[in-house]
C-alpha cells in the first residue's frame, strides 16, 4: 500500500503573489469548488487581513466546500488572527520568520521576543477553538536546532503541524531531504513542505520532502507564484502518485486545470 500524502493548494494565496495577477471573488470560489471536487486536502483560501473582498471569498468558499479543509494565512500578529476569526476557517495558519537574518535584521528582534509573540498568536486562535498550523518562513536558511526546539514548543501548544518554507528558493533535493529527515528525527510534529522554483527544482524538492516524511505538500496550479513560482500541482501529482496515495481524482483535476487555464488566458488579455 502506498503511503498517504496530502496536497495543500495555495494558488488562491501564494499563487496570487505573481506580479499583476489577481483573482476575482467569483474566480476564487469557482476554483475552490473544483479543487474540493478533485480531492485536494486543504485549500489555503487567502489572507483575511487584506480586506473585505478577501474575507468575502473565504467565507463563500467555506459555504460551498464539501470535504476540503479551508485555511487562512496570517502574519505573526494578533490583528491578523482577529481578521481570520471573522471568517471562521477550519485552520488558522500563522507565518513566523525563523532565520536569524530575518529575526535580527528584518524584524530587529530576538528569539525570545519571537517565541513569546508566537505563543500569544497561537493561544488566541486555540482559545477560540481553531485548529492552528505554523509556517516557518525562510526555514531553508534557519538553524535546524532552533527550529526543532520551536517545534517542540508548538507541539505543547496544540499546533497541528509546521510548514517548512523555502521562502527565497535556495533548496536542492538533497538538502531538502536531509532537512526534513533531521527535523522529523528530533520531533514528533508533522511537517508540510512549501518550496519556490527559483532553481527549477520545486517539484523535485517537494518529492524529496515527501520521501523524507513530510505529510503535506504545497502546490499551485501551473506552478503559479512569486518570482519563479511554486511547486506545480499537475507535475507533482503526475510523479508523486506513483509513490504516494495523494487522494486525487484525475478526471476532476483535469476539469480544474482547464478552468484555470481559461482564467489565466483572460488575465493575460487584460
Short mmCIF file of C-alpha atoms in Angstrom, two decimals:
data_model
loop_
_atom_site.label_atom_id
_atom_site.label_comp_id
_atom_site.label_asym_id
_atom_site.label_seq_id
_atom_site.Cartn_x
_atom_site.Cartn_y
_atom_site.Cartn_z
CA UNK A 1 0.00 0.00 0.00
CA UNK A 2 1.29 3.46 -0.92
CA UNK A 3 1.96 5.86 1.98
CA UNK A 4 -0.52 8.74 2.22
CA UNK A 5 0.47 12.32 1.49
CA UNK A 6 -1.81 15.37 1.42
CA UNK A 7 -1.93 18.21 -1.11
CA UNK A 8 -2.28 21.76 0.21
CA UNK A 9 -3.19 24.11 -2.64
CA UNK A 10 -2.05 27.68 -2.18
CA UNK A 11 -2.97 29.08 -5.61
CA UNK A 12 -5.51 31.46 -4.09
CA UNK A 13 -2.96 32.85 -1.64
CA UNK A 14 0.66 32.43 -2.72
CA UNK A 15 -0.20 32.00 -6.39
CA UNK A 16 -1.76 35.43 -6.32
CA UNK A 17 1.64 36.87 -5.39
CA UNK A 18 2.54 36.69 -9.09
CA UNK A 19 3.08 40.18 -10.46
CA UNK A 20 -0.09 41.61 -11.99
CA UNK A 21 -2.18 38.52 -11.21
CA UNK A 22 -5.37 38.98 -9.16
CA UNK A 23 -8.37 36.65 -8.92
CA UNK A 24 -11.91 37.96 -8.62
CA UNK A 25 -14.08 36.66 -5.78
CA UNK A 26 -16.11 34.63 -8.28
CA UNK A 27 -12.96 33.05 -9.75
CA UNK A 28 -11.70 32.10 -6.31
CA UNK A 29 -14.98 30.46 -5.35
CA UNK A 30 -15.18 28.55 -8.64
CA UNK A 31 -11.60 27.30 -8.42
CA UNK A 32 -12.03 26.29 -4.78
CA UNK A 33 -15.14 24.26 -5.66
CA UNK A 34 -13.17 22.40 -8.36
CA UNK A 35 -10.23 21.84 -6.00
CA UNK A 36 -12.63 20.35 -3.49
CA UNK A 37 -14.11 18.01 -6.11
CA UNK A 38 -10.74 16.70 -7.27
CA UNK A 39 -9.67 15.65 -3.77
CA UNK A 40 -7.25 18.38 -2.68
CA UNK A 41 -6.96 18.00 1.09
CA UNK A 42 -6.58 21.67 2.06
CA UNK A 43 -7.18 24.95 0.27
CA UNK A 44 -5.27 27.98 1.51
CA UNK A 45 -8.00 30.43 0.59
CA UNK A 46 -6.39 33.78 1.25
CA UNK A 47 -5.28 36.44 3.73
CA UNK A 48 -8.23 37.93 5.65
CA UNK A 49 -6.21 40.97 6.76
CA UNK A 50 -6.03 42.07 3.09
CA UNK A 51 -9.59 43.36 3.24
CA UNK A 52 -13.32 42.89 2.69
CA UNK A 53 -13.17 41.18 -0.72
CA UNK A 54 -10.69 38.61 0.59
CA UNK A 55 -12.91 37.87 3.57
CA UNK A 56 -15.93 37.51 1.28
CA UNK A 57 -14.12 34.99 -0.91
CA UNK A 58 -13.01 32.91 2.07
CA UNK A 59 -16.49 32.95 3.62
CA UNK A 60 -18.13 31.89 0.35
CA UNK A 61 -15.57 29.12 -0.16
CA UNK A 62 -16.35 27.78 3.30
CA UNK A 63 -20.04 27.77 2.46
CA UNK A 64 -19.68 25.63 -0.70
CA UNK A 65 -16.86 23.22 0.11
CA UNK A 66 -17.73 19.61 0.89
CA UNK A 67 -14.56 17.87 2.04
CA UNK A 68 -11.50 20.12 1.75
CA UNK A 69 -10.10 21.89 4.79
CA UNK A 70 -10.08 25.67 4.35
CA UNK A 71 -7.21 27.65 5.86
CA UNK A 72 -6.49 31.35 6.20
CA UNK A 73 -2.94 32.75 6.15
CA UNK A 74 -1.72 35.25 8.74
CA UNK A 75 1.36 37.12 9.73
CA UNK A 76 2.50 36.62 13.31
CA UNK A 77 0.25 39.44 14.52
CA UNK A 78 -2.76 39.42 16.83
CA UNK A 79 -4.62 41.78 14.48
CA UNK A 80 -4.26 39.30 11.62
CA UNK A 81 -5.59 36.47 13.77
CA UNK A 82 -8.67 38.51 14.64
CA UNK A 83 -9.33 39.18 10.95
CA UNK A 84 -9.17 35.43 10.28
CA UNK A 85 -11.52 34.65 13.15
CA UNK A 86 -14.16 36.81 11.45
CA UNK A 87 -14.12 34.30 8.54
CA UNK A 88 -14.32 31.20 10.79
CA UNK A 89 -11.95 29.00 8.73
CA UNK A 90 -11.08 25.41 9.59
CA UNK A 91 -7.43 26.27 10.09
CA UNK A 92 -5.66 29.48 11.08
CA UNK A 93 -2.15 29.45 9.66
CA UNK A 94 0.47 31.70 11.26
CA UNK A 95 3.69 32.53 9.42
CA UNK A 96 6.77 33.19 11.57
CA UNK A 97 10.26 34.18 10.37
CA UNK A 98 12.79 31.68 11.77
CA UNK A 99 16.12 32.51 10.09
CA UNK A 100 18.44 34.72 12.09
CA UNK A 101 18.75 37.15 9.19
CA UNK A 102 15.00 37.72 9.33
CA UNK A 103 14.68 37.74 13.13
CA UNK A 104 17.59 40.08 13.85
CA UNK A 105 17.79 42.14 10.65
CA UNK A 106 14.29 42.24 9.17
CA UNK A 107 12.32 42.31 12.43
CA UNK A 108 15.10 43.81 14.59
CA UNK A 109 14.01 41.49 17.40
CA UNK A 110 15.42 38.40 19.14
CA UNK A 111 14.44 34.75 19.58
CA UNK A 112 12.84 35.31 23.00
CA UNK A 113 10.57 38.01 21.58
CA UNK A 114 9.64 35.76 18.66
CA UNK A 115 8.78 32.82 20.93
CA UNK A 116 6.59 35.00 23.16
CA UNK A 117 4.80 36.70 20.25
CA UNK A 118 4.18 33.37 18.53
CA UNK A 119 2.69 31.91 21.69
CA UNK A 120 0.36 34.92 22.02
CA UNK A 121 -0.94 34.37 18.50
CA UNK A 122 -1.30 30.61 18.85
CA UNK A 123 -3.05 30.93 22.22
CA UNK A 124 -5.50 33.48 20.82
CA UNK A 125 -6.54 31.18 17.96
CA UNK A 126 -6.53 27.99 20.04
CA UNK A 127 -8.56 29.59 22.87
CA UNK A 128 -11.23 30.47 20.29
CA UNK A 129 -11.42 26.82 19.23
CA UNK A 130 -9.46 26.96 15.96
CA UNK A 131 -7.00 24.42 14.63
CA UNK A 132 -3.65 26.11 14.10
CA UNK A 133 -0.71 25.44 11.81
CA UNK A 134 2.54 27.41 11.85
CA UNK A 135 4.73 28.26 8.88
CA UNK A 136 8.48 28.57 9.35
CA UNK A 137 9.34 31.41 6.98
CA UNK A 138 12.85 31.22 5.47
CA UNK A 139 13.34 27.78 7.04
CA UNK A 140 15.89 26.80 4.40
CA UNK A 141 18.31 29.41 5.84
CA UNK A 142 17.43 28.82 9.51
CA UNK A 143 19.25 26.99 12.27
CA UNK A 144 17.95 23.42 12.41
CA UNK A 145 18.39 23.19 16.20
CA UNK A 146 16.35 26.35 16.77
CA UNK A 147 13.57 25.07 14.52
CA UNK A 148 13.49 21.70 16.31
CA UNK A 149 13.25 23.47 19.67
CA UNK A 150 10.45 25.71 18.41
CA UNK A 151 8.56 22.69 17.02
CA UNK A 152 8.66 21.01 20.43
CA UNK A 153 7.14 24.12 21.99
CA UNK A 154 4.43 24.28 19.32
CA UNK A 155 3.53 20.66 19.93
CA UNK A 156 2.85 21.52 23.57
CA UNK A 157 0.70 24.49 22.46
CA UNK A 158 -1.51 22.16 20.38
CA UNK A 159 -0.37 23.20 16.89
CA UNK A 160 -1.33 20.60 14.27
CA UNK A 161 1.79 20.74 12.12
CA UNK A 162 4.58 23.01 10.88
CA UNK A 163 5.27 24.27 7.36
CA UNK A 164 8.90 24.24 6.26
CA UNK A 165 9.13 27.10 3.76
CA UNK A 166 11.96 27.66 1.28
CA UNK A 167 11.00 31.32 1.10
CA UNK A 168 13.94 32.50 -1.01
CA UNK A 169 14.12 29.42 -3.25
CA UNK A 170 17.61 28.10 -2.42
CA UNK A 171 16.90 24.44 -1.65
CA UNK A 172 18.21 21.48 -3.63
CA UNK A 173 16.71 17.97 -3.43
CA UNK A 174 19.48 16.58 -1.23
CA UNK A 175 19.32 19.45 1.23
CA UNK A 176 15.53 19.23 1.31
CA UNK A 177 15.56 15.52 2.19
CA UNK A 178 18.23 15.99 4.88
CA UNK A 179 16.49 18.98 6.50
CA UNK A 180 13.09 17.29 6.71
CA UNK A 181 14.57 14.00 7.91
CA UNK A 182 16.63 15.74 10.61
CA UNK A 183 13.63 17.65 11.97
CA UNK A 184 11.44 14.55 11.98
CA UNK A 185 14.18 12.57 13.75
CA UNK A 186 14.18 15.08 16.60
CA UNK A 187 10.49 15.96 16.96
CA UNK A 188 7.08 14.32 16.72
CA UNK A 189 5.49 17.26 14.91
CA UNK A 190 4.22 16.52 11.35
CA UNK A 191 5.73 18.65 8.59
CA UNK A 192 4.48 20.42 5.49
CA UNK A 193 6.80 21.43 2.64
CA UNK A 194 6.47 24.75 0.79
CA UNK A 195 9.05 25.47 -1.91
CA UNK A 196 9.68 28.00 -4.66
CA UNK A 197 11.03 27.25 -8.12
CA UNK A 198 13.95 29.70 -8.35
CA UNK A 199 16.42 26.93 -9.20
CA UNK A 200 13.87 24.96 -11.23
CA UNK A 201 13.62 22.22 -8.61
CA UNK A 202 10.32 22.88 -6.83
CA UNK A 203 8.77 19.56 -7.89
CA UNK A 204 11.94 17.59 -7.13
CA UNK A 205 12.34 19.30 -3.74
CA UNK A 206 8.71 18.62 -2.83
CA UNK A 207 9.06 14.98 -3.85
CA UNK A 208 12.20 14.53 -1.73
CA UNK A 209 10.50 16.18 1.24
CA UNK A 210 7.58 13.76 0.90
CA UNK A 211 10.01 10.83 0.69
CA UNK A 212 11.74 12.08 3.85
CA UNK A 213 8.40 12.03 5.68
CA UNK A 214 6.68 15.39 5.12
CA UNK A 215 2.95 14.61 5.19
CA UNK A 216 1.72 17.78 3.48
CA UNK A 217 2.91 19.20 0.15
CA UNK A 218 2.10 22.74 -1.01
CA UNK A 219 1.29 23.20 -4.71
CA UNK A 220 -0.19 25.78 -7.03
CA UNK A 221 -1.97 25.35 -10.36
CA UNK A 222 0.53 25.61 -13.21
CA UNK A 223 3.19 26.41 -10.62
CA UNK A 224 1.88 29.97 -10.26
CA UNK A 225 3.59 32.07 -7.62
CA UNK A 226 6.00 34.86 -6.80
CA UNK A 227 9.30 35.08 -8.70
CA UNK A 228 9.80 31.73 -10.49
CA UNK A 229 6.66 30.22 -8.97
CA UNK A 230 5.80 27.33 -6.67
CA UNK A 231 5.55 23.55 -6.95
CA UNK A 232 3.36 22.74 -9.96
CA UNK A 233 0.29 20.74 -8.87
CA UNK A 234 -0.10 18.75 -12.09
CA UNK A 235 3.59 17.85 -12.35
CA UNK A 236 3.88 16.86 -8.70
CA UNK A 237 0.78 14.68 -8.83
CA UNK A 238 1.89 13.05 -12.11
CA UNK A 239 5.18 11.99 -10.49
CA UNK A 240 4.09 11.66 -6.87
CA UNK A 241 1.10 9.39 -7.42
CA UNK A 242 3.48 6.61 -8.49
CA UNK A 243 4.91 6.61 -4.97
CA UNK A 244 2.18 8.03 -2.75
CA UNK A 245 -1.57 7.93 -2.31
CA UNK A 246 -2.46 11.58 -2.93
CA UNK A 247 -6.23 11.12 -2.95
CA UNK A 248 -6.61 12.93 -6.29
CA UNK A 249 -9.45 12.31 -8.77
CA UNK A 250 -7.69 12.85 -12.12
CA UNK A 251 -10.88 13.45 -14.10
CA UNK A 252 -11.91 16.23 -11.74
CA UNK A 253 -8.32 17.54 -11.71
CA UNK A 254 -8.36 17.91 -15.49
CA UNK A 255 -11.56 19.96 -15.27
CA UNK A 256 -9.87 22.16 -12.64
CA UNK A 257 -6.78 22.69 -14.80
CA UNK A 258 -8.85 23.52 -17.89
CA UNK A 259 -10.89 26.07 -15.95
CA UNK A 260 -7.72 27.59 -14.53
CA UNK A 261 -6.15 27.83 -17.99
CA UNK A 262 -9.16 29.86 -19.17
CA UNK A 263 -8.78 32.25 -16.25
CA UNK A 264 -5.03 32.64 -16.92
CA UNK A 265 -5.68 33.46 -20.57
CA UNK A 266 -8.23 36.10 -19.60
CA UNK A 267 -5.75 37.62 -17.10
CA UNK A 268 -3.09 37.84 -19.80
CA UNK A 269 -5.51 39.66 -22.15
CA UNK A 270 -6.35 42.32 -19.54
#
